[in-house]
CSV table of C-alpha atoms in Angstrom, one decimal:
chain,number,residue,atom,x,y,z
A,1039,UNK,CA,3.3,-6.1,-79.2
A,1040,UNK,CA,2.5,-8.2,-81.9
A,1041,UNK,CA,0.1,-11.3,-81.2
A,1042,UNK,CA,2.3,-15.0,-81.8
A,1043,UNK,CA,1.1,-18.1,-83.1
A,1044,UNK,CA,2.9,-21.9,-82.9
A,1045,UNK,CA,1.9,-23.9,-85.1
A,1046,UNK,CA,2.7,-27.7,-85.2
A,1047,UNK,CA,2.2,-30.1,-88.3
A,1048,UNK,CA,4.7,-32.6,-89.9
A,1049,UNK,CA,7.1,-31.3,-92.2
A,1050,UNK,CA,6.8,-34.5,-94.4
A,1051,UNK,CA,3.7,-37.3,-94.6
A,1052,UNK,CA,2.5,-39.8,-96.9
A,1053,UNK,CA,-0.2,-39.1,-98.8
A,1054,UNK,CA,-3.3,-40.9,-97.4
A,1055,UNK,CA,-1.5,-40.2,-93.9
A,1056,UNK,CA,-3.7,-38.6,-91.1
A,1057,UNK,CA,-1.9,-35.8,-89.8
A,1058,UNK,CA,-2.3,-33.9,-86.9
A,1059,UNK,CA,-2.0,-29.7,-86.0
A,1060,UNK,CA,-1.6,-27.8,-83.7
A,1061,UNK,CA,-2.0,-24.2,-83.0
A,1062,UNK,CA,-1.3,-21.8,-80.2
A,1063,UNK,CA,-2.4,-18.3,-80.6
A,1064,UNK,CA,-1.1,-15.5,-78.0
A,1065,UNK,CA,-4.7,-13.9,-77.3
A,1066,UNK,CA,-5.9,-12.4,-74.2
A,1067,UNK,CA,-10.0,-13.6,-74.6
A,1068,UNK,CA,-11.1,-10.9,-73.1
A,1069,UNK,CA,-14.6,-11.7,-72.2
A,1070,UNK,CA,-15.9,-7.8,-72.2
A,1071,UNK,CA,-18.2,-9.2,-68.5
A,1072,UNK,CA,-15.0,-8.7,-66.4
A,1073,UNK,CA,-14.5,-5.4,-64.7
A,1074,UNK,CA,-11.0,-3.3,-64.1
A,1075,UNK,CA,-9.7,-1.9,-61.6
A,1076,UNK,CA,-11.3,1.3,-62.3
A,1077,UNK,CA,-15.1,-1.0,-61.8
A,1078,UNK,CA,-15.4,-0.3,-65.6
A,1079,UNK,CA,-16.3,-2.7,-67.7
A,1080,UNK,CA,-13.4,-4.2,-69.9
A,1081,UNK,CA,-14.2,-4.4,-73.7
A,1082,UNK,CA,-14.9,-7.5,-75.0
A,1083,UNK,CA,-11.5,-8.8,-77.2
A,1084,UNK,CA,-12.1,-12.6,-78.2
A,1085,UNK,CA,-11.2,-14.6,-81.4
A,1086,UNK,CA,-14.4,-15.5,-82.9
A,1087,UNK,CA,-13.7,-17.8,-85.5
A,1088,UNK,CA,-10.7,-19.8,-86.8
A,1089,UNK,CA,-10.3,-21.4,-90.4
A,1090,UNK,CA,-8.0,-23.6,-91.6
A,1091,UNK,CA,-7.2,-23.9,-95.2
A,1092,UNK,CA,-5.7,-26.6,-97.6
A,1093,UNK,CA,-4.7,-25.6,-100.6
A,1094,UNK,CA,-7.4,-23.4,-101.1
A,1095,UNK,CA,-10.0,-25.4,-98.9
A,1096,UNK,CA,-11.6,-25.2,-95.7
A,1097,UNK,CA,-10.4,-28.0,-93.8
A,1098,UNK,CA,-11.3,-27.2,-90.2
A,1099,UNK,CA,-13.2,-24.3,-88.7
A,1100,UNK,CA,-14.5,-23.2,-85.6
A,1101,UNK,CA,-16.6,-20.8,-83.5
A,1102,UNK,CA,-15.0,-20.0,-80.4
A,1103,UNK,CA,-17.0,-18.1,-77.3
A,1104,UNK,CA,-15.7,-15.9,-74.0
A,1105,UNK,CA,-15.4,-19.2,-72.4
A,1106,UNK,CA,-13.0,-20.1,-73.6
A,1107,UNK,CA,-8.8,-19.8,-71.7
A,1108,UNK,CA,-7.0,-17.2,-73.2
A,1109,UNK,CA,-4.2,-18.0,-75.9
A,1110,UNK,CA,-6.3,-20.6,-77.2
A,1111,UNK,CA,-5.1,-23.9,-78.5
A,1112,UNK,CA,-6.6,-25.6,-81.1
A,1113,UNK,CA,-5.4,-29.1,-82.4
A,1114,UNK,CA,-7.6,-31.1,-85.3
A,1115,UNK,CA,-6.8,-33.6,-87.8
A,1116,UNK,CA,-6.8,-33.7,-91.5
A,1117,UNK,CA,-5.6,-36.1,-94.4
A,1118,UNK,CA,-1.9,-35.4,-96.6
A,1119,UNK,CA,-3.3,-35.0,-99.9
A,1120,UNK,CA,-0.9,-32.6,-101.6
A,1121,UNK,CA,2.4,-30.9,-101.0
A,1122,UNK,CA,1.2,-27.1,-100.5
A,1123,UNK,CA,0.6,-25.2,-97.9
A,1124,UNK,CA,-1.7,-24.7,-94.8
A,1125,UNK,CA,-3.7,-21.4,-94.1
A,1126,UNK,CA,-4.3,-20.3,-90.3
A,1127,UNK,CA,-6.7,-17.7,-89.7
A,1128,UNK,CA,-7.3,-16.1,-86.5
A,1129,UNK,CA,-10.3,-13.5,-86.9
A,1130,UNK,CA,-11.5,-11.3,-83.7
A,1131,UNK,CA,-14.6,-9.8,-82.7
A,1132,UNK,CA,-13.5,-6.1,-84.1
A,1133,UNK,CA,-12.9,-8.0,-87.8
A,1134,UNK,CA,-9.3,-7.9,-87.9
A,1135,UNK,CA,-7.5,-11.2,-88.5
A,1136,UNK,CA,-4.3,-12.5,-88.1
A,1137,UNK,CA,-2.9,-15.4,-90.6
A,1138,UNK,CA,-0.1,-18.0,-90.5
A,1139,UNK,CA,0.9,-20.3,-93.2
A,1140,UNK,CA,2.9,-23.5,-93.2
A,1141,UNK,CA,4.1,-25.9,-95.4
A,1142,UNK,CA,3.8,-29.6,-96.0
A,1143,UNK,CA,5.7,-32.0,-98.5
A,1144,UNK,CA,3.5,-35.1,-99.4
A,1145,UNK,CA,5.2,-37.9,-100.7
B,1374,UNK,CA,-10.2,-29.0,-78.9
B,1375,UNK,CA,-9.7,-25.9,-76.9
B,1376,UNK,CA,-8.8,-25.2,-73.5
B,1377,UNK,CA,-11.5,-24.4,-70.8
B,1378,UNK,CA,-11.0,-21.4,-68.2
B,1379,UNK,CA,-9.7,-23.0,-65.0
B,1380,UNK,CA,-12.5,-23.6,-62.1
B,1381,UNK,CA,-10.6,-22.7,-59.8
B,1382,UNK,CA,-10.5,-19.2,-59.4
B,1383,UNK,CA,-8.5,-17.7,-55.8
B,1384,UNK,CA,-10.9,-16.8,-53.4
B,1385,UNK,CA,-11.8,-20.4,-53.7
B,1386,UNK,CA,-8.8,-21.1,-52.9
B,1387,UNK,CA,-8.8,-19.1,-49.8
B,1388,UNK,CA,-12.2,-20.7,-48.6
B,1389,UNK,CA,-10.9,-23.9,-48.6
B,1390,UNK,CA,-8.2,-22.6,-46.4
B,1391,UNK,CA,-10.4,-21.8,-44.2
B,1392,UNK,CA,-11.9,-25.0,-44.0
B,1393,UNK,CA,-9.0,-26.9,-44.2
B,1394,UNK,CA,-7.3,-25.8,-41.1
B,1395,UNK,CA,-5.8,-29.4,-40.4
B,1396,UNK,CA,-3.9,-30.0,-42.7
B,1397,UNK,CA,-2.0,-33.8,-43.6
B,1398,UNK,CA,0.7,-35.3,-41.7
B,1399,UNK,CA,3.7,-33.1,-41.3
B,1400,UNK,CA,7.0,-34.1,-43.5
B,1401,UNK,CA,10.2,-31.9,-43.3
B,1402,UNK,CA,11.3,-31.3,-46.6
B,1403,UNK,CA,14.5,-33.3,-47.1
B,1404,UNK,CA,17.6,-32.5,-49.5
B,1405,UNK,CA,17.1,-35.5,-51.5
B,1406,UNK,CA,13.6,-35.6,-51.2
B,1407,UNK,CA,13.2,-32.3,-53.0
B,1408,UNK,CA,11.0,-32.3,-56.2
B,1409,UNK,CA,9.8,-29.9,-58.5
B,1410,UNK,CA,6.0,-28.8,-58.6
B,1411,UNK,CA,5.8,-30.4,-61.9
B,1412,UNK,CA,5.3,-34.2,-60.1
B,1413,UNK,CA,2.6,-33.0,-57.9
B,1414,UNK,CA,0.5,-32.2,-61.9
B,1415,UNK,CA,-1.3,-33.9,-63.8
B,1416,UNK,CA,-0.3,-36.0,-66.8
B,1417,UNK,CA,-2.3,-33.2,-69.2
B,1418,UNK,CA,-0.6,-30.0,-67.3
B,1419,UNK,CA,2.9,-32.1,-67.7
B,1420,UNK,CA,2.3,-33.0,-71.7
B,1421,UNK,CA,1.6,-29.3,-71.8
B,1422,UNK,CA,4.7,-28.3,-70.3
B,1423,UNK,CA,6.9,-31.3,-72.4
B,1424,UNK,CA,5.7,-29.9,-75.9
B,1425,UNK,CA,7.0,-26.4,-77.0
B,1426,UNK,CA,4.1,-26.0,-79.5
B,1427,UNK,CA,1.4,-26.8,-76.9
B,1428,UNK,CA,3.5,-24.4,-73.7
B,1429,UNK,CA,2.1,-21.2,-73.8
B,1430,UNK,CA,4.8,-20.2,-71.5
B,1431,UNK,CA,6.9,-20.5,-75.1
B,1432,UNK,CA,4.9,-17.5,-76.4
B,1433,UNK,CA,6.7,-15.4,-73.9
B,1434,UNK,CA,9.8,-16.2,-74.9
B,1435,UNK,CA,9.2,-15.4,-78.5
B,1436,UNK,CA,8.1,-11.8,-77.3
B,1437,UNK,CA,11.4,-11.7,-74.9
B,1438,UNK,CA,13.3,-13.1,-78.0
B,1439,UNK,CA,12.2,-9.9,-80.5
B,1440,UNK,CA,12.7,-7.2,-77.7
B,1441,UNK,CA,16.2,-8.9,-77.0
B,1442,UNK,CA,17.1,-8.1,-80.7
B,1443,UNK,CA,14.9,-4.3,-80.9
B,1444,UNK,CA,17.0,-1.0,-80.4
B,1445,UNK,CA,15.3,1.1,-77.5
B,1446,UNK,CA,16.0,4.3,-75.6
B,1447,UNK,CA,18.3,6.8,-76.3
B,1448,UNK,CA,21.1,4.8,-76.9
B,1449,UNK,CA,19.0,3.1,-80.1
B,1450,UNK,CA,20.9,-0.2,-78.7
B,1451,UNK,CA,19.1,-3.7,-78.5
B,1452,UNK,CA,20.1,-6.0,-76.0
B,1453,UNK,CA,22.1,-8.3,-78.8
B,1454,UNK,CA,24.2,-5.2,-79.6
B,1455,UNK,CA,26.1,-5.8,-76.5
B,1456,UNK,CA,25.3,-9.1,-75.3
B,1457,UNK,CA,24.9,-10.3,-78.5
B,1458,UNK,CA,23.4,-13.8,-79.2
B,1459,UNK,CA,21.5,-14.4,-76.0
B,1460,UNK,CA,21.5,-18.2,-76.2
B,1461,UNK,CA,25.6,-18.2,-75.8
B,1462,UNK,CA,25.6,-15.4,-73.3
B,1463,UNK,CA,22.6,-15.6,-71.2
B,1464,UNK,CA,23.4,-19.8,-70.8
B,1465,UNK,CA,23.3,-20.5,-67.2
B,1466,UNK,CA,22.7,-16.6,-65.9
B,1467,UNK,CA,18.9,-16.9,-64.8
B,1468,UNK,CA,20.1,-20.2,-62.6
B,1469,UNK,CA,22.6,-17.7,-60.2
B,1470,UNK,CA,20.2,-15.1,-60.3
B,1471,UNK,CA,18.9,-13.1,-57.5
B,1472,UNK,CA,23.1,-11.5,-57.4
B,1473,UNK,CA,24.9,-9.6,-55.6
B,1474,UNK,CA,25.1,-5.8,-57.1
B,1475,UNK,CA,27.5,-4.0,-55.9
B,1476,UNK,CA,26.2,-0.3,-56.7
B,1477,UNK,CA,22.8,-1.0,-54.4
B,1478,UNK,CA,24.8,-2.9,-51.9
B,1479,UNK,CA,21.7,-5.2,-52.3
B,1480,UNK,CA,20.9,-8.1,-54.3
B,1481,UNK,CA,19.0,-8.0,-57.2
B,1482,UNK,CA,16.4,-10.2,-59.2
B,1483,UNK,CA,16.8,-11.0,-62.7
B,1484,UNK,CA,14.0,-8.6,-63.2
B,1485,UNK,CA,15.7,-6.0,-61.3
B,1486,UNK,CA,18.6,-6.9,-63.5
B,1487,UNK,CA,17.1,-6.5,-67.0
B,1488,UNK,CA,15.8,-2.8,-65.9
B,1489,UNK,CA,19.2,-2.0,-64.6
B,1490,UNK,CA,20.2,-2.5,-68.0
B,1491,UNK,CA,17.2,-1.0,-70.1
B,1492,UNK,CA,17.7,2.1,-67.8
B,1493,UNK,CA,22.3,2.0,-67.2
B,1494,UNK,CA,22.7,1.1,-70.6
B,1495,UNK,CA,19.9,1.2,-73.1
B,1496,UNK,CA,18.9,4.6,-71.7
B,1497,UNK,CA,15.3,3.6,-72.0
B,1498,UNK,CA,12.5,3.3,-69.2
B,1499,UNK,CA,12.6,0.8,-66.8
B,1500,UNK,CA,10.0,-1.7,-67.6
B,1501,UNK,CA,7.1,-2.3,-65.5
B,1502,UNK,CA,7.2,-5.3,-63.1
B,1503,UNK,CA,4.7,-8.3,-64.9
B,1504,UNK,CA,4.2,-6.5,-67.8
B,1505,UNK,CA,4.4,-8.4,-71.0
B,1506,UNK,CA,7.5,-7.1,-72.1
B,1507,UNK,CA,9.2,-7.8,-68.5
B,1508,UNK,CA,7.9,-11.1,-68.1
B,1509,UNK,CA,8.9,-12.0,-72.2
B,1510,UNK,CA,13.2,-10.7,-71.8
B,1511,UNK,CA,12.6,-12.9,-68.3
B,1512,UNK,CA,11.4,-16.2,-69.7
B,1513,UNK,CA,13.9,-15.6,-72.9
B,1514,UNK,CA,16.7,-15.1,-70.9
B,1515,UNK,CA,15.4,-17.9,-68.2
B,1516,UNK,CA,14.9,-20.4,-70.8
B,1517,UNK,CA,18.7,-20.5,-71.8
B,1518,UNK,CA,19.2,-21.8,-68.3
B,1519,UNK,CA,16.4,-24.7,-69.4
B,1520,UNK,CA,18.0,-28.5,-68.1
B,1521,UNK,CA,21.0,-26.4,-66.1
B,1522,UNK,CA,21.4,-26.8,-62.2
B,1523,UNK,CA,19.9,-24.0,-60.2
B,1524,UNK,CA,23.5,-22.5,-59.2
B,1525,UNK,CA,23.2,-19.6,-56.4
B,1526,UNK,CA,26.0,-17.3,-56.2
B,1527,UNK,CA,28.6,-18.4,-53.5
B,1528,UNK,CA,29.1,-15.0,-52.2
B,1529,UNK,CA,29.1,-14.3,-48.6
B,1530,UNK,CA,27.4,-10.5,-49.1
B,1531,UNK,CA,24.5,-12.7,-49.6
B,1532,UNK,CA,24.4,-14.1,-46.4
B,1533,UNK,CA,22.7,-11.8,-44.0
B,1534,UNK,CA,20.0,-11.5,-46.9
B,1535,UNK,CA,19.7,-15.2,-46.8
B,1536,UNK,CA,18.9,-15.4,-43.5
B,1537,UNK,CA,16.4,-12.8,-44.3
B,1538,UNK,CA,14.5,-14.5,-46.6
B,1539,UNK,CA,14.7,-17.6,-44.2
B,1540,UNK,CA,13.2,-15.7,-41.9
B,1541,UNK,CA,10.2,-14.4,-43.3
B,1542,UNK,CA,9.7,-18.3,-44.7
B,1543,UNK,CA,9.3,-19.6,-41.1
B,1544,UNK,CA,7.7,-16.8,-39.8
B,1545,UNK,CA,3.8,-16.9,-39.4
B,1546,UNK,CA,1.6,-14.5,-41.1
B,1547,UNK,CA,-1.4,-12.9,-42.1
B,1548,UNK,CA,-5.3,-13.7,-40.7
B,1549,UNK,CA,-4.9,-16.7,-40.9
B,1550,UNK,CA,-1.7,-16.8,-39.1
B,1551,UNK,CA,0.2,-19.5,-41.5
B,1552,UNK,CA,3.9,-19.6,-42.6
B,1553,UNK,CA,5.2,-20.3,-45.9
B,1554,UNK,CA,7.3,-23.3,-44.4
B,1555,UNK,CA,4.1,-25.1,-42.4
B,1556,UNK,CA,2.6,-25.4,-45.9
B,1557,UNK,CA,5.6,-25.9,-47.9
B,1558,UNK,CA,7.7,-28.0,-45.9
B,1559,UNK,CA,5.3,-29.2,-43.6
B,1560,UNK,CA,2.8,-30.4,-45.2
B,1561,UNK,CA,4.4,-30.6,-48.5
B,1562,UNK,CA,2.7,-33.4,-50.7
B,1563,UNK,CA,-0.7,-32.9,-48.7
B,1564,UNK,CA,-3.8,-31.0,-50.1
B,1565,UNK,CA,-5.6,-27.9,-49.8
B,1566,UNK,CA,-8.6,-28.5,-51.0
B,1567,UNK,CA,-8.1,-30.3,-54.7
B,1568,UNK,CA,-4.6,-28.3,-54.8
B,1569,UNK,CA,-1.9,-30.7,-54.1
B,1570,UNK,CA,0.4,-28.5,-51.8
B,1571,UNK,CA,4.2,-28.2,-53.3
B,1572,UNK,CA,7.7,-27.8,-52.0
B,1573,UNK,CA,7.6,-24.3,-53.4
B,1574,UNK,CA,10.9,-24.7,-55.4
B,1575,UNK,CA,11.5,-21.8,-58.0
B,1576,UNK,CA,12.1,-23.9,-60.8
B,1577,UNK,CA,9.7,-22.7,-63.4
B,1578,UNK,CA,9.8,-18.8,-63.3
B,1579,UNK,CA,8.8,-17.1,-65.4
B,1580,UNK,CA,5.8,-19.9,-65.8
B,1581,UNK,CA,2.7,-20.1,-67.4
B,1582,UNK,CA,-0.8,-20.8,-64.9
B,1583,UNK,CA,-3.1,-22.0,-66.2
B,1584,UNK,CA,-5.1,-19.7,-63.2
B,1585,UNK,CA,-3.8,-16.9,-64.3
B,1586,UNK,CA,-4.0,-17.6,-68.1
B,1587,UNK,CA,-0.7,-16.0,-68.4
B,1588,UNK,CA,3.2,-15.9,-67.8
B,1589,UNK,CA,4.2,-14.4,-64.6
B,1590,UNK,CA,7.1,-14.2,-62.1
B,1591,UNK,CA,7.9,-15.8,-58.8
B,1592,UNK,CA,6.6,-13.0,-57.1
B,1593,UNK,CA,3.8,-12.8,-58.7
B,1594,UNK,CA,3.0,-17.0,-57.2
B,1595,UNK,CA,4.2,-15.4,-54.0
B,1596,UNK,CA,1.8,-12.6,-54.3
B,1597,UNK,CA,-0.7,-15.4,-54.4
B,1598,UNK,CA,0.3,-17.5,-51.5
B,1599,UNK,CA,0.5,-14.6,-49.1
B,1600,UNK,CA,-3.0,-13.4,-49.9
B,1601,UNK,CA,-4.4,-17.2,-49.3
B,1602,UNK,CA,-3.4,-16.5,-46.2
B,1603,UNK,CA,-4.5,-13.1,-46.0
B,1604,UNK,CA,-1.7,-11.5,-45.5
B,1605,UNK,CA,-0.8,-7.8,-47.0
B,1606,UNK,CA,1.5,-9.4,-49.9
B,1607,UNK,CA,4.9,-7.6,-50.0
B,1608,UNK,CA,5.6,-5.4,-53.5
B,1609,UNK,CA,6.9,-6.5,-56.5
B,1610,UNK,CA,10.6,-6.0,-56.6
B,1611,UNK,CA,10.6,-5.1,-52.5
B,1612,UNK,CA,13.4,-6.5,-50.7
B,1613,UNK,CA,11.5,-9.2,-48.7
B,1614,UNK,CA,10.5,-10.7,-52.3
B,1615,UNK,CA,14.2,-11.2,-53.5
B,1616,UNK,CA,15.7,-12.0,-49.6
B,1617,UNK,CA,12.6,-15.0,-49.9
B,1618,UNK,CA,13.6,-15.4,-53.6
B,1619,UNK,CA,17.2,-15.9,-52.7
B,1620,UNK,CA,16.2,-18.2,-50.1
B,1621,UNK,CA,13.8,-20.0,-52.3
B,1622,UNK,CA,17.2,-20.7,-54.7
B,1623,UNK,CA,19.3,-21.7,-52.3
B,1624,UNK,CA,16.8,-24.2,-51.1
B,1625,UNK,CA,16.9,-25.6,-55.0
B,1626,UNK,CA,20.6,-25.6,-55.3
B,1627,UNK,CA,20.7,-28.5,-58.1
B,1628,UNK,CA,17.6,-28.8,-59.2
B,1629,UNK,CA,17.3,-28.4,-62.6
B,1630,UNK,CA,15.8,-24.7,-64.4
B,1631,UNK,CA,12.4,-25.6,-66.3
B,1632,UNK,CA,11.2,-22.0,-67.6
B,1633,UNK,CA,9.4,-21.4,-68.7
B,1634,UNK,CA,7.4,-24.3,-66.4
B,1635,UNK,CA,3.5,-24.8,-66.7
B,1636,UNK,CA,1.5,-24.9,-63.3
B,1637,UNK,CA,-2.3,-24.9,-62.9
């Protein structure tokens, strides 16, 4: 089954407004040091890096490790500039990454 | 800021047990005095459960809520072609569940339920107990029972299976020789360890634990329990799991459905 993200931000903000997001990804975070029941090892499968953009630009991006929970949830802060819309990307440790995009109206 | 791995894995769990043999002051469990394990959290795990964008448990439900509305089996039917919009029809049904079913002369757990179903009448395979796609129809289905009164069936074929599950609740077990009712009722609001010890009311399931970094049943918390104790933990799906399950309901009549709940 497909992997699902939540993602929180106000619908509507002032520009100038700090606003915050939220994001939930389903994602097991494998850490590839666990073994299965078989006493083989099971393959690393972790996000390795998530990027937020803003129209166009990087807003917020991190670097995420094995230690961290699975389904990961990431919340930042950024500043309403324009309406447009928010980029989400979720990128794993085989290359493949999974986007989201939301909208925001700046007043 | 992203969530850390929990720190406190099971066996831990278990060697506290150990150590912990006396446990706090003991406190029968009294109707009115019942509350959900969500006030024995903390503030954060509660916030987490409150906000549907921070609950993982709600990513469960979105898989349940695509494989209520995808054709499967034989029959190329989806759940909605029958039941159709599973907020009006599956209102309230998690909250009376485990039933009565007449063809086993047994009850049977919502799980149970579902797979009667996907096998009766979607002519597909049954699906495998705690695996995602089991766990996602159950929290779907169990959050359109989210705010309504736990509401166990009154039918007096469920009796002699109460008593059951009532039975195996009192009755000692495992190595370390423990029943579910010296912890639970007992000693309810005490400690194990860091753990705050709960009344063990089934108001959450299908929940998200933060231990397990995942959604999974009532049986699957069971599973847990009986193993802190050491104790051969029944199967999933067994009848001892729904007679305690049934018992466990009973026990909640009222309380309100949370799923899908957040526990560590």
């Amino acid at each position: 089954m497909a992997a699902r993200a939540l993602i929180n931000i106000p619908k509507g903000a002032k520009r100038g407004d700090i606003v915050e997001i939220k994001t939930l990804l389903s994602h097991p975070m494998e850490t590839g040091f666990r073994t299965g029941a078989d006493g083989q090892l099971v393959p690393r499968d972790i996000i390795e890096k998530f990027v937020c953009t803003y129209n166009g630009e990087v807003v917020f991006s991190a670097e995420l490790h094995p230690a961290i929970a699975a389904n990961p949830f990431i919340s930042f802060t950024t500043i309403a500039m324009d309406s447009g819309t928010f980029v989400f990307a979720w990128t794993d440790n085989h290359g493949e990454t999974q986007v989201q995009t939301a909208r925001i109206d700046v007043a | 800021m992203a969530r850390r791995r929990s720190r406190r894995p099971g066996s831990m769990w278990r060697s506290t047990l150990l150590a912990c043999l006396a446990l706090g002051a003991a406190s029968a469990v009294a109707q009115d005095a019942r509350k959900s394990g969500f006030a024995y959290m903390g503030p954060d795990t509660q916030a987490m459960q409150k906000d549907d964008l921070a609950n993982p448990g709600m990513l469960s439900a979105l898989d349940g809520e695509a494989l209520w509305n995808a054709p499967a089996g034989a029959s190329g039917k989806s759940c909605a072609s029958c039941h159709g919009d599973a907020t009006a029809s599956m209102k309230g049904v998690a909250a009376r569940y485990p039933a009565y079913e007449a063809t086993h002369n047994a009850p049977v757990d919502l799980a149970g339920r579902i797979n009667l179903c996907r096998e009766g009448n979607q002519q597909a395979p049954a699906l495998p107990r705690e695996s995602r796609e089991a766990i996602g129809l159950a929290t779907y289905i169990g959050q359109q029972s989210r705010g309504l009164s736990i509401a166990p069936p009154d039918d007096p074929r469920l009796t002699p299976f109460h008593e059951q599950g009532k039975a195996l609740y009192t009755q000692r077990m495992g190595q370390l020789n423990f029943s579910c009712a010296q912890c639970h009722d007992e000693n309810a609001g005490g400690h194990l360890g860091a753990a705050p010890i709960p009344q063990a009311h089934p108001t959450g399931y299908p929940l998200y634990r933060l231990e397990w970094q995942a959604t999974g049943s009532l049986q699957r918390r069971f599973r847990n329990c009986m193993a802190g104790v050491r104790a051969e933990p029944y199967s999933y799906g067994s009848p001892e799991f729904i007679a305690l399950e049934l018992y466990l309901m009973d026990r909640a009549k009222g309380m309100a459905v949370e799923t899908p709940a957040v526990r560590p």
